[in-house]
XYZ file of C-alpha atoms in Angstrom:
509
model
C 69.102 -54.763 77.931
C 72.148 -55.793 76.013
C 70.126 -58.969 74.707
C 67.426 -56.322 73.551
C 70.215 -53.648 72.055
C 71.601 -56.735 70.437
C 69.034 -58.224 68.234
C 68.157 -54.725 67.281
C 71.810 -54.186 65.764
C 72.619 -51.401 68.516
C 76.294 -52.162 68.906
C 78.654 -49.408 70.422
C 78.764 -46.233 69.672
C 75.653 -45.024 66.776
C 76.185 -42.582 64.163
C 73.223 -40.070 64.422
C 72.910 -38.906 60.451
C 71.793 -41.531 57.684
C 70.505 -42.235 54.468
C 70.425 -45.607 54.025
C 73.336 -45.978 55.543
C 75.745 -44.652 58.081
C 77.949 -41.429 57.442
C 80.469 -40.577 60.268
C 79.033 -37.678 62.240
C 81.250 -35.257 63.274
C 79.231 -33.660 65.979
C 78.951 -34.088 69.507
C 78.427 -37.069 72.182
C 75.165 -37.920 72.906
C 73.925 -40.487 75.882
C 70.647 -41.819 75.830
C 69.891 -42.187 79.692
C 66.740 -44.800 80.462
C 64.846 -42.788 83.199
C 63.787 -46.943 84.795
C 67.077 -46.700 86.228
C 69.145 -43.934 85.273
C 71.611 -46.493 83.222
C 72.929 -45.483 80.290
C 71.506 -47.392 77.696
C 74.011 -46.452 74.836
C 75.847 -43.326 72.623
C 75.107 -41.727 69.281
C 77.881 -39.523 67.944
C 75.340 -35.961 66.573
C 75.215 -34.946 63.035
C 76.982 -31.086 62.476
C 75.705 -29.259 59.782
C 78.156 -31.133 57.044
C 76.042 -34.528 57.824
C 73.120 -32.444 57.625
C 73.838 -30.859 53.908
C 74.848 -34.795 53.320
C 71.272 -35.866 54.277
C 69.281 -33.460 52.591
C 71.033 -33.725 49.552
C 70.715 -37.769 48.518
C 66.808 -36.690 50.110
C 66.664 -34.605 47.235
C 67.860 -36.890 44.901
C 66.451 -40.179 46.078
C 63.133 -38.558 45.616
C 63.425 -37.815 41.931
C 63.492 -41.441 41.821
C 61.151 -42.253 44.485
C 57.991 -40.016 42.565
C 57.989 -42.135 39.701
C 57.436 -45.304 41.734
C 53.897 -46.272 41.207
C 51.791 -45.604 44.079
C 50.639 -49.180 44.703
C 54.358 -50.311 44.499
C 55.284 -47.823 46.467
C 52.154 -49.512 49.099
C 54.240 -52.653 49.089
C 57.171 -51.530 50.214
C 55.257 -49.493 53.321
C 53.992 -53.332 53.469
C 56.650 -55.296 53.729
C 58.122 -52.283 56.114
C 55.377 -52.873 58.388
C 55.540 -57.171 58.178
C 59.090 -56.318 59.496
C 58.331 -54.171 62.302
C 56.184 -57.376 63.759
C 59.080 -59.466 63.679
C 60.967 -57.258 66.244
C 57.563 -55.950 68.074
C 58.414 -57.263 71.305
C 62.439 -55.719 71.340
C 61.596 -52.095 69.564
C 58.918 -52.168 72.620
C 61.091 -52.973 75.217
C 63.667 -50.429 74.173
C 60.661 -47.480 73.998
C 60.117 -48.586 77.315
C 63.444 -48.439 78.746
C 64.161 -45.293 76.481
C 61.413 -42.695 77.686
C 59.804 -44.880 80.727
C 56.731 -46.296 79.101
C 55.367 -49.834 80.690
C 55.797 -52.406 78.663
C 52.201 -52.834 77.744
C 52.455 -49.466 76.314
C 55.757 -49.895 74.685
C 54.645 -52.745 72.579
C 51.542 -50.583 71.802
C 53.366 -47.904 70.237
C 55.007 -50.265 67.722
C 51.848 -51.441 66.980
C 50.732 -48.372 65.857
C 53.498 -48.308 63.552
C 52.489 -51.758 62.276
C 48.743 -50.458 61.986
C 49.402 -46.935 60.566
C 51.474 -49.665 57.750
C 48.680 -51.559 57.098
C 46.413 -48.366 56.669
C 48.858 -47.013 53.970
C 49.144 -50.142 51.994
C 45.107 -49.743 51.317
C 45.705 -45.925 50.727
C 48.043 -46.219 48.110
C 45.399 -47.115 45.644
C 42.964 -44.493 47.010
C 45.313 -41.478 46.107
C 41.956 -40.026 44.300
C 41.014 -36.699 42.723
C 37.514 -35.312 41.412
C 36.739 -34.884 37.848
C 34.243 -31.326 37.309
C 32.323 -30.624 34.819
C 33.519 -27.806 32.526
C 31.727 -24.525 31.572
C 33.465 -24.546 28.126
C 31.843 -27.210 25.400
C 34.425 -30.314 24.533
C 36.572 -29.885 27.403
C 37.382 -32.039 30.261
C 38.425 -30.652 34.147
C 39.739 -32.899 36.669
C 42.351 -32.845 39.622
C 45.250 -34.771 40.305
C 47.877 -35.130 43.649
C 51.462 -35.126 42.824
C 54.243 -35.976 45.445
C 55.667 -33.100 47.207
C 58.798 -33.601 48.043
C 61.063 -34.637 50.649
C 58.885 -33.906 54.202
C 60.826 -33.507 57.261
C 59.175 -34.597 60.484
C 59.931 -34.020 64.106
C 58.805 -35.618 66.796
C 59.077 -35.370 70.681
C 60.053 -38.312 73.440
C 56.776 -39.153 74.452
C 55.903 -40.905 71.103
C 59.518 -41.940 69.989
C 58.609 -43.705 67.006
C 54.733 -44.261 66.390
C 54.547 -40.382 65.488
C 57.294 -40.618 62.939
C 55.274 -43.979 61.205
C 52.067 -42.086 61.329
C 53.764 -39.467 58.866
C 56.068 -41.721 57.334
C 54.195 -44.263 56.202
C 51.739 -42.077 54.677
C 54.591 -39.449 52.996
C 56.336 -42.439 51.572
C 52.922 -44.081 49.847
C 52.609 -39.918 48.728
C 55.704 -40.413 46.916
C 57.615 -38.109 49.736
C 61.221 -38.775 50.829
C 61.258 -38.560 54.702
C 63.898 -36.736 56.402
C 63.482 -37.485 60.567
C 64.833 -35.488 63.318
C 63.810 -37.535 66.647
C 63.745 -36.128 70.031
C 67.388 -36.286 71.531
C 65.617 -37.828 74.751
C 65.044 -40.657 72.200
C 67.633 -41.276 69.776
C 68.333 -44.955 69.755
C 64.365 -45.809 68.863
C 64.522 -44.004 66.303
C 68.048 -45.917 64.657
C 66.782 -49.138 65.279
C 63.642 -47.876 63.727
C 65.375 -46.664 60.469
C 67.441 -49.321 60.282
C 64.088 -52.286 60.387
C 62.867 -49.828 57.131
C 66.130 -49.717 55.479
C 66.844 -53.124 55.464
C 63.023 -53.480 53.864
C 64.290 -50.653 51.102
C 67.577 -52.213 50.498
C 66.635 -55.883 49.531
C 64.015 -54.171 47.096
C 66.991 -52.411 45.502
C 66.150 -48.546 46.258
C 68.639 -45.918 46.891
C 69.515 -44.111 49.713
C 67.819 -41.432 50.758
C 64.166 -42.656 50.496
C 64.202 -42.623 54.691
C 66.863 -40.513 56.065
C 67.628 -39.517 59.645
C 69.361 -36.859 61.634
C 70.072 -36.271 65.038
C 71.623 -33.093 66.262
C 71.077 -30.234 68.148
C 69.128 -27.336 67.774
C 70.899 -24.659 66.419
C 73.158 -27.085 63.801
C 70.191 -29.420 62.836
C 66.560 -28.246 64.215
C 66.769 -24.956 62.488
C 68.589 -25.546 59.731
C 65.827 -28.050 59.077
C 62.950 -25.977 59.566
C 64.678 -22.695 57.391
C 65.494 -25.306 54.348
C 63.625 -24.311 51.303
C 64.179 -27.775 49.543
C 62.332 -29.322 52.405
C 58.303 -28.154 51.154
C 56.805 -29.612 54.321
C 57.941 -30.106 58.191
C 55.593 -31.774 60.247
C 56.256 -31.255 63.643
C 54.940 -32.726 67.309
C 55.712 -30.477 70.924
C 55.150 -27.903 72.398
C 53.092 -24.511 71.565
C 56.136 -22.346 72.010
C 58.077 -24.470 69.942
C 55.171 -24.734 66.902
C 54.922 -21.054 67.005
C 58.576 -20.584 66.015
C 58.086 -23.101 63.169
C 55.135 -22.191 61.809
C 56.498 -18.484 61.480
C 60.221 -19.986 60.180
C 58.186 -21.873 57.543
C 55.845 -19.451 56.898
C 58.572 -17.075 56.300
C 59.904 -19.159 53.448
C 55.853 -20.172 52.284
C 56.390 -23.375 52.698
C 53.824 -26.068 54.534
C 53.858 -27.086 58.576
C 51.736 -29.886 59.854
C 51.522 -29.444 63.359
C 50.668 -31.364 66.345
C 51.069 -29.298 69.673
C 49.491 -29.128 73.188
C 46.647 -30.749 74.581
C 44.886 -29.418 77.706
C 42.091 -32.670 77.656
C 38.793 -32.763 79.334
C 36.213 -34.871 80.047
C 32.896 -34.244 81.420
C 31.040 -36.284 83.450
C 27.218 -35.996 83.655
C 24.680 -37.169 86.458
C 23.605 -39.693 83.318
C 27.053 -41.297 83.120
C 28.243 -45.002 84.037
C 30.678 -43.907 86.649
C 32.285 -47.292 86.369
C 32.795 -46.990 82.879
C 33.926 -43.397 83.258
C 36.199 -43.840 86.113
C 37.766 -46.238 84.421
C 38.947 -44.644 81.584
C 39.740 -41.396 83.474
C 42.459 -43.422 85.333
C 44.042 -44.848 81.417
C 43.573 -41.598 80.681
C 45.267 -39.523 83.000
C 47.776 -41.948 84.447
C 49.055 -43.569 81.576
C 52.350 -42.833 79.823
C 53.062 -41.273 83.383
C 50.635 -38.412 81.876
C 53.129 -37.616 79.253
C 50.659 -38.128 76.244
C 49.287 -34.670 74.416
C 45.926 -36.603 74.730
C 46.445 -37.645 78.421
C 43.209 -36.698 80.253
C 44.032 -33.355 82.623
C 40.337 -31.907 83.398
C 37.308 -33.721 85.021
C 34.481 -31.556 84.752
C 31.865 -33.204 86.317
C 28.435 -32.515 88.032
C 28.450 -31.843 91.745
C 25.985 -34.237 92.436
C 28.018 -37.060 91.444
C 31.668 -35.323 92.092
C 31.760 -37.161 95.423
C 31.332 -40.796 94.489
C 33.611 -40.601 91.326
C 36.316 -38.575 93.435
C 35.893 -41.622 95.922
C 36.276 -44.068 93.807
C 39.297 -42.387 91.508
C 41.522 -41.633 95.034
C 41.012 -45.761 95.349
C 42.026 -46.203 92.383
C 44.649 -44.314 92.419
C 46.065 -46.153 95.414
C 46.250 -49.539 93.740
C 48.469 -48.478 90.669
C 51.556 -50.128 90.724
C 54.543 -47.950 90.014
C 57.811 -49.089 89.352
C 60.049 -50.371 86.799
C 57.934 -49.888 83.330
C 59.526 -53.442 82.531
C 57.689 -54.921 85.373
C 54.442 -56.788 83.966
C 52.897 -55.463 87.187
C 53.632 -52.032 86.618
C 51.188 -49.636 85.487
C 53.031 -46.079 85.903
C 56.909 -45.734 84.817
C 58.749 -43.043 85.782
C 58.565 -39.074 83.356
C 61.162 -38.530 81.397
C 63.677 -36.893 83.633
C 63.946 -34.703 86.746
C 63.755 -31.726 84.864
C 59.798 -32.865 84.478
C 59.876 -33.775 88.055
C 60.485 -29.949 88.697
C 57.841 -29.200 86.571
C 55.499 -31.331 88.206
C 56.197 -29.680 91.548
C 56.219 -26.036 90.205
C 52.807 -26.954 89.051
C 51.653 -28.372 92.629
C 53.158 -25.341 94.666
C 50.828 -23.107 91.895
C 48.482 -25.342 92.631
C 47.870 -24.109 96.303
C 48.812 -20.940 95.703
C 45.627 -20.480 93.074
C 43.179 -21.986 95.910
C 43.754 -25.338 94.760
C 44.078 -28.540 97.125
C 45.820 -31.865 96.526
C 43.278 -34.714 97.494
C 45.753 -37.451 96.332
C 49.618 -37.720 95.035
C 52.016 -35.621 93.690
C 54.938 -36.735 95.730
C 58.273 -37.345 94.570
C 59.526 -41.177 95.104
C 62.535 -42.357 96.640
C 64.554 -45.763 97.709
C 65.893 -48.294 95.428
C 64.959 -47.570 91.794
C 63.215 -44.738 92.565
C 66.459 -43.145 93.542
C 66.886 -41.755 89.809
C 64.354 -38.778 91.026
C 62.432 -39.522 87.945
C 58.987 -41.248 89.791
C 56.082 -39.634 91.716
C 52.915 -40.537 92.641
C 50.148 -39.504 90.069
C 48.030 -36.465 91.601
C 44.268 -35.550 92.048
C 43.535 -31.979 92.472
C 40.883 -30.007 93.361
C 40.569 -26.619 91.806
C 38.284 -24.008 90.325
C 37.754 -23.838 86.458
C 38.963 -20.127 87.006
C 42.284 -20.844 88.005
C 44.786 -20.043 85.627
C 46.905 -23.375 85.950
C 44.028 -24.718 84.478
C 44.278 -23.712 81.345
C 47.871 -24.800 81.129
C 49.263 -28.130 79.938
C 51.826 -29.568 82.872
C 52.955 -32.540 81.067
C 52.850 -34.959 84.269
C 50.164 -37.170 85.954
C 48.053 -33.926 87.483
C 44.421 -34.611 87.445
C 42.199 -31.773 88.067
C 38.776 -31.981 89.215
C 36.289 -29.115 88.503
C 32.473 -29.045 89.618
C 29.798 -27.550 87.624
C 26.136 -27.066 87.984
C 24.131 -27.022 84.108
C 25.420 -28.893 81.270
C 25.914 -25.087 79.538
C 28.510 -24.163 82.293
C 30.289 -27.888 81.611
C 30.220 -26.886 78.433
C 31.744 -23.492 78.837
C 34.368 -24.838 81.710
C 35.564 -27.335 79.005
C 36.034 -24.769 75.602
C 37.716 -22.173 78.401
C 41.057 -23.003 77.929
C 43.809 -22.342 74.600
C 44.561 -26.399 73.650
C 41.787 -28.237 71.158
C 43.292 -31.615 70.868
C 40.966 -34.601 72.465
C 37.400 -34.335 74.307
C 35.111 -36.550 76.253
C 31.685 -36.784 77.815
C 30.553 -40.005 79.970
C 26.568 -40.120 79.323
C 23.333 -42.343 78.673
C 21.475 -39.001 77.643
C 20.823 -38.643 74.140
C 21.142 -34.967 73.844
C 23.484 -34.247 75.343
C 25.813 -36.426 73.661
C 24.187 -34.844 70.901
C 25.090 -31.285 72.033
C 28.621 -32.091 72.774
C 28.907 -33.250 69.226
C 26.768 -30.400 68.008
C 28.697 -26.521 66.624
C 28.325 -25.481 70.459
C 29.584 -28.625 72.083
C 33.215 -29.366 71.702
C 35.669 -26.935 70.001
C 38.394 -30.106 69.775
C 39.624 -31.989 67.211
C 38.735 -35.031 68.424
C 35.764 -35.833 70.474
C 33.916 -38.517 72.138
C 31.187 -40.262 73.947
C 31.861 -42.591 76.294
C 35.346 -43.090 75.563
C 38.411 -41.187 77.345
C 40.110 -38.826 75.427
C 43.939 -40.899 75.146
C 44.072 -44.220 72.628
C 43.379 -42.546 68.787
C 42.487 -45.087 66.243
C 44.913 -44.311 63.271
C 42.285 -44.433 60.515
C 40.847 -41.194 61.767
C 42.562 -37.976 60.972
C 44.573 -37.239 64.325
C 45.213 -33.694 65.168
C 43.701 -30.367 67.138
C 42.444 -27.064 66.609
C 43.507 -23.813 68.865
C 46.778 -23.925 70.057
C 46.808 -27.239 69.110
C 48.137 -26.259 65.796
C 45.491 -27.126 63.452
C 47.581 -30.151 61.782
C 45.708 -33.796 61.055
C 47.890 -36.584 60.494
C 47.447 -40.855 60.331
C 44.200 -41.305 58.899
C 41.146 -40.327 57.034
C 42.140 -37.911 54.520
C 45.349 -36.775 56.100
C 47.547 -38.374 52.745
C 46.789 -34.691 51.412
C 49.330 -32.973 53.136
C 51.961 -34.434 51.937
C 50.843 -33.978 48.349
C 50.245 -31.489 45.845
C 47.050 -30.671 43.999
C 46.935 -30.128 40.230
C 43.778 -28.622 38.121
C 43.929 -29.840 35.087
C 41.535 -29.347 32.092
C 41.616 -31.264 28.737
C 40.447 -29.262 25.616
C 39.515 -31.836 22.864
C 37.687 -29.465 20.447
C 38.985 -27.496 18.013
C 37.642 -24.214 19.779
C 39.387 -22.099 21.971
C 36.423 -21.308 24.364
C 37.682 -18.925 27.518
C 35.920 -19.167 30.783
C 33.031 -16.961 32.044
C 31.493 -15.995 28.427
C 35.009 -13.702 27.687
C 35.838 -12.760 24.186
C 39.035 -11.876 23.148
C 39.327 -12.012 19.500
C 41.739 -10.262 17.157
C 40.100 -8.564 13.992
């Protein structure tokens, strides 16, 4: 670990507010605590509300410079960002890993969606297009244009330390945005060694400070400052629905813009037509991976009751061969969650479980002995349970897998739209139609759905993002680069006429 801390210029004690570079916080002691092994890994001194106004004000400024960057230069510095991040793929990885608990595999993943979500700017920054209309008036010309916004603050949770900050970053800064990040606490030290990879990129190509900025703090001093700041046009935020409902009313309140990425409550339905080998395996990505920590983790089987038997058969096997340990480990395919307190949660959940005429058919024990002594592993859990219950259409953010039966492909259907999340969806079929139908304006009512796929592993050149309680947000791909723009109609007269729109006549005798 100090090898890894090392090479990624994580020395002593970190300063939790920067621009470019380093201003000495003044607020309180923060300890990043690896749930592998309950070490501390190191210290980051909070911003106060001073370091804040210090942020947010060379934000402001840097972006008056930043705007007038052409877009394609502006492409090769998100490049040359992203060339770097490759260089220290393997240490940012490890750290995630040791960080919030991810295996290693996973780790290294996540930084590789920062290096993809890169590359996928760099070809954006030339496609920053607008339509040109015809005009109703004679000798006059209509068209639209985006304009940068302005400096975008973005908040993300543990789960995805850094790739969710990358997925708006990148994209903002080809936008012409300044980017002011406030990272999960749970996470601080992925995010400096994060910022610090950029600003080194930023610094040898002779920008100011301010183009990136970061800022760790609490809540009250920092999180809703943030949100309440007027100069700050857009906050895109990832977490939970109780927490997206207080932003999106605190920036609605001031009419600005919230991007929003919140729950996910995930299904997948499995048909009598499905490859149960195929489907089984992704299930178990799906649902165990990231320790089930992942708003697109897979939380609902809804599958037919002809073939529930085999595939629970062959998931409870399954189950028992996952290695879980220290997410280091090459062998290791569960780490631990993120800290007791989701431990709790996970058990809560179980005891609710049983009490709402579930059963447990697999897991959901707490580990102990040796590393697992930090309270922070358990075994991932199958449940049994009706699609009535109303656990069910909650989101437990833990490895709880819950296995519903239905009859007709309507009641799947119905079982699967039943709940208040619309992030990710999923059938396993060979039958045409209905693939079709879950595709179809009665099928799926999520933001992202599939066939044949599980619902966890988004490819960042598709618009990312739910409806529901979801929060309605799309960021990474696609056309997500217009959110952190503005739009401009703009019409050209080049006659000599002063024509007015819709046949009106307003002339003076």
């Amino acid at each position: 670990m100090k090898d890894i801390l090392e090479r990624l210029d994580l020395p002593n004690e970190q300063n939790g507010a920067g621009t470019g570079s380093w201003s000495g916080c003044a607020g309180s002691l923060l300890e990043s605590v690896s749930p592998a092994d309950g070490q501390i890994i190191g210290r980051v001194r909070c911003a106060d509300r001073d370091d804040y106004e210090q942020v947010v004000n060379r934000s402001t400024e840097a972006f008056k410079t930043w705007r007038m960057v052409p877009a394609p230069r502006r492409g090769e510095i998100v490049r040359q960002i992203g060339e770097s991040l490759r260089n220290y793929k393997k240490d940012l990885g490890a750290l995630v890993s040791l960080e919030v608990g991810k295996i290693r595999a996973e780790g290294e993943g996540e930084v590789q969606e920062m290096i993809d979500i890169a590359d996928f700017a760099v070809g954006q920054s030339r496609m920053l297009y607008g339509l040109t209309m015809h005009s109703e008036r004679p000798e006059h010309r209509m068209y639209e244009q985006w304009h940068p916004l302005g400096p975008a603050g973005v908040v993300t949770a543990f789960n995805f330390p850094v790739a969710v900050w990358a997925w708006n970053a990148m994209i903002a800064m080809i936008a012409g945005d300044t980017v002011i990040w406030k990272p999960s606490s749970k996470a601080p030290l992925t995010a400096i060694a994060s910022m610090k990879i950029a600003w080194n990129v930023l610094k040898k190509n002779g920008f100011p400070d301010g183009i990136l900025s970061l800022v760790i703090g609490n809540r009250q001093e920092v999180g809703e400052t943030l949100i309440a700041d007027s100069r700050i046009p857009l906050i895109s935020a990832t977490g939970s629905v109780r927490m997206g409902r207080h932003i999106a009313k605190t920036v609605a309140g001031r009419l600005g813009r919230s991007l929003l990425e919140l729950g996910g409550n995930n299904a997948i339905i499995v048909t009598p037509n499905a490859d149960l080998d195929l489907a089984m395996r992704a299930i178990l990505f799906g649902a165990v991976g990231t320790a089930g920590q992942r708003c697109t983790t897979t939380r609902r089987i809804i599958v037919h009751e002809s073939v529930c038997p085999a595939l629970t058969e062959r998931l409870i096997k399954a189950y028992r061969q996952i290695h879980i340990g220290n997410p280091l480990d090459e062998k290791t395919l569960m780490g631990p969650l993120i800290d007791r307190e989701a431990v709790n949660t996970m058990q809560a959940a179980l005891q609710s479980i049983r009490q709402q005429g579930g059963s447990v058919l697999y897991g959901g024990e707490v580990l102990t002995g040796g590393i697992f002594d930090t309270g922070t592993y358990v075994k991932p859990c199958i449940c049994e349970i009706s699609a009535s219950a109303a656990i069910v259409r909650e989101e437990t953010f833990a490895p709880i897998l819950y296995l519903i039966t239905y009859k007709k492909f309507e009641e799947a259907i119905r079982y699967h739209n039943d709940v208040p999340q619309g992030l990710s969806s999923a059938i396993f079929t060979t039958d045409l139609i209905e693939a079709e139908t879950f595709l179809s304006h009665r099928g799926s009512d999520c933001g992202i759905a599939n066939i044949n796929i599980g619902t966890s592993g988004a490819e960042i050149g598709g618009a990312f993002g739910g409806e529901k309680e979801t929060g309605g947000g799309r960021e990474s791909g696609s056309d997500a680069w217009k959110a952190y723009m503005r739009r401009q109609t703009c019409t050209v007269n080049w006659s000599k006429e002063l024509p007015l729109a819709q046949g009106i006549r307003f002339d003076v005798a």
